[in-house]
Tab-separated table of C-alpha atoms in Angstrom:
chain	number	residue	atom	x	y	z
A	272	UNK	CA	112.828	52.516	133.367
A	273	UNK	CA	115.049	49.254	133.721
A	274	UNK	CA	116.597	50.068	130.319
A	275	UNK	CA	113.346	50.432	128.581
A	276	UNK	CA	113.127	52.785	125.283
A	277	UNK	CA	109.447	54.338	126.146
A	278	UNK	CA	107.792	55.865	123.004
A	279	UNK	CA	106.171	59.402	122.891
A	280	UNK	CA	102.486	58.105	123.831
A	281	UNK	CA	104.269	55.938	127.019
A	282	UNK	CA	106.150	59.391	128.070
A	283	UNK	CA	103.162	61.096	127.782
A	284	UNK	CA	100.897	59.131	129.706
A	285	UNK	CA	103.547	58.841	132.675
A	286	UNK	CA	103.727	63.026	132.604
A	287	UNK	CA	99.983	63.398	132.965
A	288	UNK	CA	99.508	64.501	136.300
A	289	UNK	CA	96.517	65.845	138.299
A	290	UNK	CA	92.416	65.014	138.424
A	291	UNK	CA	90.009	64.943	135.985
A	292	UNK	CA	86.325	62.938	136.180
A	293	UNK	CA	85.247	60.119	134.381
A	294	UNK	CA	81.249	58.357	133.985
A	295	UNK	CA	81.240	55.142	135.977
A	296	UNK	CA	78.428	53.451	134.689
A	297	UNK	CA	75.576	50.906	136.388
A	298	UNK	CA	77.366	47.501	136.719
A	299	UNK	CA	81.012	47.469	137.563
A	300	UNK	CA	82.898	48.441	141.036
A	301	UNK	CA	84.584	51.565	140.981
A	302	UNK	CA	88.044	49.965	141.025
A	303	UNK	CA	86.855	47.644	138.278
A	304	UNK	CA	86.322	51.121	136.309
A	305	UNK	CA	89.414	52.333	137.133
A	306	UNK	CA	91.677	49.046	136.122
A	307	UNK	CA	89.849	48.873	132.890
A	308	UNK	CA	91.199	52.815	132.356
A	309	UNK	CA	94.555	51.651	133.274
A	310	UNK	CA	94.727	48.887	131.049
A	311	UNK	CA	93.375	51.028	128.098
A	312	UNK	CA	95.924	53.654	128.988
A	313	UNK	CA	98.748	51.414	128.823
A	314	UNK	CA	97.679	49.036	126.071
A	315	UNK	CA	97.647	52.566	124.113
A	316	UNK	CA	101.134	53.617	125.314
A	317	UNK	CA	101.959	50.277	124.149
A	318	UNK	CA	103.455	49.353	127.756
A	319	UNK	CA	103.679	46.139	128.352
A	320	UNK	CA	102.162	44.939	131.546
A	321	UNK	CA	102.937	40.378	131.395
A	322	UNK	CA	99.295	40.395	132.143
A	323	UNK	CA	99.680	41.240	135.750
A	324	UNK	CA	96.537	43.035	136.727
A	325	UNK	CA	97.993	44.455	140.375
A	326	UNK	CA	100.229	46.299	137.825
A	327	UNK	CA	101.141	49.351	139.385
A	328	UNK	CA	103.435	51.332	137.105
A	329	UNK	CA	100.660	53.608	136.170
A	330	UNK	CA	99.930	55.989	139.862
A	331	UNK	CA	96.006	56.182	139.342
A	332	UNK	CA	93.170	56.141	142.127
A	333	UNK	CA	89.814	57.570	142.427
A	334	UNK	CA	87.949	60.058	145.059
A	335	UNK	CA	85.339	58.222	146.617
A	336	UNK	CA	83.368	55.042	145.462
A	337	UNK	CA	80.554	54.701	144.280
A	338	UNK	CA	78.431	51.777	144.904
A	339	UNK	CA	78.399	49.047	141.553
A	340	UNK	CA	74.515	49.646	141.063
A	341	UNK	CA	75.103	53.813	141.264
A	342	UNK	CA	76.282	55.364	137.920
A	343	UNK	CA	78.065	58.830	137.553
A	344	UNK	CA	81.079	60.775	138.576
A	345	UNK	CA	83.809	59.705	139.642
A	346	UNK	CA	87.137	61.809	140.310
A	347	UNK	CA	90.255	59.930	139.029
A	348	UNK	CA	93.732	61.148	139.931
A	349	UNK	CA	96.619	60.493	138.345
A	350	UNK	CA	100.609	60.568	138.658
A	351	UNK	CA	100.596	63.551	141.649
A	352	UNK	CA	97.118	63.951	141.653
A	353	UNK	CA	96.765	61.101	143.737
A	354	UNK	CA	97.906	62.644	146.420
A	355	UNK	CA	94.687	65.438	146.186
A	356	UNK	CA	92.123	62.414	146.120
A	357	UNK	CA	91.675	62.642	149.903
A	358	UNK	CA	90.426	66.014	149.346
A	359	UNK	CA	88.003	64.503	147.166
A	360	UNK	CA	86.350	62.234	149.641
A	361	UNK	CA	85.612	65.346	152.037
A	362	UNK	CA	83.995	67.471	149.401
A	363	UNK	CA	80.203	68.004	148.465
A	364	UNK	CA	78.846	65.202	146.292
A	365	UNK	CA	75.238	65.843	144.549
A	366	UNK	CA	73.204	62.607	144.131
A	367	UNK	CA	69.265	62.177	142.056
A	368	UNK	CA	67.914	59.043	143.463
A	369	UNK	CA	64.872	57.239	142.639
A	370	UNK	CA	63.291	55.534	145.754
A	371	UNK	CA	60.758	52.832	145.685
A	372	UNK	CA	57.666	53.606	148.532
A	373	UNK	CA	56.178	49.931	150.241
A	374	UNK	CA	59.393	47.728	150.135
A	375	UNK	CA	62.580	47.314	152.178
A	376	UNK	CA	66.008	45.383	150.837
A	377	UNK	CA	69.142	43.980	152.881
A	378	UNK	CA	71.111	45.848	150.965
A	379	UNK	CA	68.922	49.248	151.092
A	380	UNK	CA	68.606	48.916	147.243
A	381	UNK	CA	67.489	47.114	144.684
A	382	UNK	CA	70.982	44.491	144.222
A	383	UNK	CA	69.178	43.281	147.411
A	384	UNK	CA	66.682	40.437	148.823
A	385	UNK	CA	63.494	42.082	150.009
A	386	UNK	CA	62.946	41.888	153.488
A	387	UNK	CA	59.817	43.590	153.950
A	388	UNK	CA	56.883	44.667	152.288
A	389	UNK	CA	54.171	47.514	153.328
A	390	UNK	CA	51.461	49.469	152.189
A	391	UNK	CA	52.228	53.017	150.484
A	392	UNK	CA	49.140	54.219	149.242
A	393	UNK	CA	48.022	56.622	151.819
A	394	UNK	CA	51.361	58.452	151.076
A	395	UNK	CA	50.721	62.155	149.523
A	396	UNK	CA	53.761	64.584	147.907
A	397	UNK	CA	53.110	66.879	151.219
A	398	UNK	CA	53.641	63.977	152.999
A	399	UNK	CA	57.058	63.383	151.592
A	400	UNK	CA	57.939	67.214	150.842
A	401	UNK	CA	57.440	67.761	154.801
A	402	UNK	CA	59.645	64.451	155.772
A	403	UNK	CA	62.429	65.914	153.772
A	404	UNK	CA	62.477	68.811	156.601
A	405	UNK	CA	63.886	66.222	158.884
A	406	UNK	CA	66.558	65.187	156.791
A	407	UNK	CA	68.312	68.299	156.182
A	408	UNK	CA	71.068	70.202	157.507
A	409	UNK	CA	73.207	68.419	160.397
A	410	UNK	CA	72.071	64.957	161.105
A	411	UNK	CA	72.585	61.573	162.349
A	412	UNK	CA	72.965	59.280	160.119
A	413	UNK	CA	73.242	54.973	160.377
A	414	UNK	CA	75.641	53.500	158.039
A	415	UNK	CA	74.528	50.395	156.011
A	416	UNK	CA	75.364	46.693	157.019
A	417	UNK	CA	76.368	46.212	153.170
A	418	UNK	CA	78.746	48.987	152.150
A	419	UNK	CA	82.583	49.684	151.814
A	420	UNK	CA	83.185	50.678	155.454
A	421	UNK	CA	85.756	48.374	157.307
A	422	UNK	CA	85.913	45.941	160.448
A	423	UNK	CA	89.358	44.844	161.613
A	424	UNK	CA	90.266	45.273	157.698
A	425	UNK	CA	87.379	44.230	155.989
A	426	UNK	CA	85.113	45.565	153.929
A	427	UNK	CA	81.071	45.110	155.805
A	428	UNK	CA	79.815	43.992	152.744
A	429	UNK	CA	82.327	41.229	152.445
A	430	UNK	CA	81.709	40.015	155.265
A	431	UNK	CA	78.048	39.876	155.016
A	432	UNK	CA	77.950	38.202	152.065
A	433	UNK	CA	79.994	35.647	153.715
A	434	UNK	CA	77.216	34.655	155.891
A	435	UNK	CA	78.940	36.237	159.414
A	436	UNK	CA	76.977	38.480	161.779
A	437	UNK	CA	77.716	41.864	161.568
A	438	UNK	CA	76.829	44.920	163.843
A	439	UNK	CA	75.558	47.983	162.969
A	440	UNK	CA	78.217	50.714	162.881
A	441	UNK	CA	76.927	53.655	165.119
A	442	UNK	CA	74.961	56.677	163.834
A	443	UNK	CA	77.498	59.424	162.972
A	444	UNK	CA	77.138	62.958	162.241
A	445	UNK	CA	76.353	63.574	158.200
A	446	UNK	CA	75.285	67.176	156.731
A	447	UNK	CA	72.731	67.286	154.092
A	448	UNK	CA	72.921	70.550	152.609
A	449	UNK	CA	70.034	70.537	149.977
A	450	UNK	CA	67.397	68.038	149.739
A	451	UNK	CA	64.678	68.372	147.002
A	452	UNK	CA	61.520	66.288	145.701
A	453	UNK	CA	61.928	66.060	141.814
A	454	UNK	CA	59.228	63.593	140.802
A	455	UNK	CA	56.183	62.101	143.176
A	456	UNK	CA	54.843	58.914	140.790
A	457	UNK	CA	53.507	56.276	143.998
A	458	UNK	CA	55.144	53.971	144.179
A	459	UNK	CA	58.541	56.250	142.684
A	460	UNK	CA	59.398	59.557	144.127
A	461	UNK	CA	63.244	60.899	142.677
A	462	UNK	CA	65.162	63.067	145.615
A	463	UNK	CA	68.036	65.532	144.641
A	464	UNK	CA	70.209	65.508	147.482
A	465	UNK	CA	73.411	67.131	148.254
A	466	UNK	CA	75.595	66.065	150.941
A	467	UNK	CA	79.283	66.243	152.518
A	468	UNK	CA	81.674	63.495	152.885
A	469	UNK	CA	80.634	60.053	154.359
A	470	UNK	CA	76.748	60.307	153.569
A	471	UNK	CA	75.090	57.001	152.137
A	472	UNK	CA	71.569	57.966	150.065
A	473	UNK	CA	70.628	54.587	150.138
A	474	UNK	CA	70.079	55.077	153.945
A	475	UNK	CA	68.329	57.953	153.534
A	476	UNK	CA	65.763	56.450	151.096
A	477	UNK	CA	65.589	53.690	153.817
A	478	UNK	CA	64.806	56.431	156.568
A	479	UNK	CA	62.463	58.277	154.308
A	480	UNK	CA	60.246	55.263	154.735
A	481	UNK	CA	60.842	54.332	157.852
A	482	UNK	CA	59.890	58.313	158.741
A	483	UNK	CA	56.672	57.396	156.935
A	484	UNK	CA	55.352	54.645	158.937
A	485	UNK	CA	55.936	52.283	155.748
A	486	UNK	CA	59.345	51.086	154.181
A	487	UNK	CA	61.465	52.365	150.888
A	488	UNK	CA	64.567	51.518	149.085
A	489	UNK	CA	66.824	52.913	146.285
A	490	UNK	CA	66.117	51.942	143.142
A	491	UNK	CA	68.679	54.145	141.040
A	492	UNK	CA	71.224	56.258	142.411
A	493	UNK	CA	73.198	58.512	139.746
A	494	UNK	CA	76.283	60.963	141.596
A	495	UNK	CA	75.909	64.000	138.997
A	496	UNK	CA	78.628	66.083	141.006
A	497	UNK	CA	81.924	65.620	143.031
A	498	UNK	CA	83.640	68.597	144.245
A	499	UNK	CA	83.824	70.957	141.401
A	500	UNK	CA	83.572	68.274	138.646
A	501	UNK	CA	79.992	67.881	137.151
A	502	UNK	CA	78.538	64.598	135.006
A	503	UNK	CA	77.212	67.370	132.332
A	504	UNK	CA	80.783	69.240	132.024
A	505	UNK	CA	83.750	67.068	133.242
A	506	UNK	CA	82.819	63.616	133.433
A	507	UNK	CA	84.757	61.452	129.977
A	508	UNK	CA	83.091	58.332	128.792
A	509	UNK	CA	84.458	55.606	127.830
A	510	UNK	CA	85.353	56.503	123.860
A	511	UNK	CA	86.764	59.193	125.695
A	512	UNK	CA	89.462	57.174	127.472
A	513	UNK	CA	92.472	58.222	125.439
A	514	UNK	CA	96.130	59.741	126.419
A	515	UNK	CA	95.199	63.218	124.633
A	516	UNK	CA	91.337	63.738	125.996
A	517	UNK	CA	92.486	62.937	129.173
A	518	UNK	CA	95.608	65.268	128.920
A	519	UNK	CA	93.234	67.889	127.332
A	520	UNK	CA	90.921	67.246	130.465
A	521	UNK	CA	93.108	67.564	133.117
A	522	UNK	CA	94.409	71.302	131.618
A	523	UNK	CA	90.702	71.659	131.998
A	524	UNK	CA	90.026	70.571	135.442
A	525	UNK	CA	92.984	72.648	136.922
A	526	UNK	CA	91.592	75.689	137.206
A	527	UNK	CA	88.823	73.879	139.027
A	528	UNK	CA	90.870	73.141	141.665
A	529	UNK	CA	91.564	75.653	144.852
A	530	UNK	CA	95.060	77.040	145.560
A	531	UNK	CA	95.780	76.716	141.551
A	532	UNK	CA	96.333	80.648	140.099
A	533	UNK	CA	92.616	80.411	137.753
A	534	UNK	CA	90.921	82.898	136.180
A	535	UNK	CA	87.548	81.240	136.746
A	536	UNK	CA	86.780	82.390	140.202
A	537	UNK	CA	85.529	79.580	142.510
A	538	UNK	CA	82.670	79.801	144.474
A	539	UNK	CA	84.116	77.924	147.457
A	540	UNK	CA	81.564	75.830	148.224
A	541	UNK	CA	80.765	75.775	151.784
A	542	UNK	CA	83.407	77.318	153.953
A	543	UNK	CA	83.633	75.821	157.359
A	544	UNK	CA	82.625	72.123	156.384
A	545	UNK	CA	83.875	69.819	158.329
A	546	UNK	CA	83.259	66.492	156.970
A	547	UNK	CA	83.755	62.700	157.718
A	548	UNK	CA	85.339	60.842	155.038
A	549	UNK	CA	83.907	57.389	154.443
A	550	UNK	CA	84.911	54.685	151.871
């Protein structure tokens, strides 16, 4: 590397290769997780990076964002894996949300101004177990205004927050494979949903209350599976960010992945999905 002796820890972390899953929590954006991993990485390896943040001499990207407010999952790949990240984006994700019943935000949760307000009280658990019917298998689903989706290069939310009119992006096919009522406490009700590639929960919160002649929005939002990686099994926190757990993790995670020889037989999850990726 340009005449550079790189100790063992650098060579290391430039060999690791592959995905593994770390906990995003409430707060950052998902690239702001994954540039404070890269500078930890590095600052470990003892590679010097002149304090340019764009620094890309470490290959590292993740599978599919998730929103600042959301907490969970998220897939990182690294050195070749990078390349299997689109994969990623396809796969089944498994999301608990906690709605809020009787008021509606710009942003379709709670980072946002409330727009509307509406009684909830004549709302029973039937009520909401039978809407749920609706909202399952193949549907149609409306993108939100504020989210990570593009217009001639930018990001919608960007340009909403800059004050410029934006359109509604039209209603595209999702599928919803599960979708479960956890907890019914007026005015909170928690969903288990899980979903294919390009599905936003916050818009189905915001349909949920729409479907029940009053208004919701998503108060938490926690993504406690991506692909095969789970937040109980896979997912490393932060103390966890290290050159040897994540080289121990991604031995781990291999024989999670299809097409790699594995003596844990994968259930493959649901053959014949076509999905839309979205961020």
């Amino acid at each position: 590397a340009g005449g550079v002796v790189l100790g063992k820890s650098a060579d290391k972390l430039f060999s690791l290769s592959g995905l593994f899953a770390v906990y995003k929590p409430k707060g950052p954006t998902s690239a702001g997780v994954l540039n404070l991993l890269r500078e930890r990485l590095l600052a470990e390896a003892g590679v010097q990076t002149n304090g340019n943040k764009r620094n890309k001499v470490l290959k590292i990207g993740h599978g599919g964002t998730l929103d600042s407010a959301a907490a969970g999952v998220l897939v990182v790949g690294i050195g070749k894996g990078t390349k299997m990240l689109r994969t990623m984006l396809a796969g089944s994700k498994k999301y608990t949300a906690i709605g809020l019943l009787g008021k509606a935000t710009d942003t379709l949760d709670a980072t946002g101004k409330v727009t509307e307000e509406k009684p909830y009280d004549q709302i029973t658990k039937g009520d909401l177990e039978n809407v749920l019917q609706k909202f399952t298998g193949d549907i149609m689903q409306v993108p939100p205004l504020y989210s990570a989706l593009k217009k001639d290069g930018e990001r919608l939310s960007t340009l909403m927050k800059r004050g410029e009119a934006v359109e509604a992006k039209p209603a595209r096919p999702v599928r919803v494979y599960s979708l479960s009522l956890q907890q019914f406490q007026p005015p909170l009700f928690t969903l288990d949903v899980e979903c294919g590639g390009g599905f936003y929960v916050r818009s189905l919160v915001s349909d949920i209350g729409k479907e029940l002649s009053t208004c919701a929005t998503m108060q938490e939002l926690t993504r406690t599976k991506q692909g095969p990686f789970t937040l109980e099994e896979h997912a490393l926190y932060e103390d966890k960010w290290t050159i040897d757990e994540i080289a121990r993790s991604l031995e781990h995670c291999t024989s999670l992945l299809p097409g790699e020889p594995s003596h844990k037989k994968l259930k493959t999850e649901h053959p014949g999905e076509t999905a839309v990726s979205c961020e």
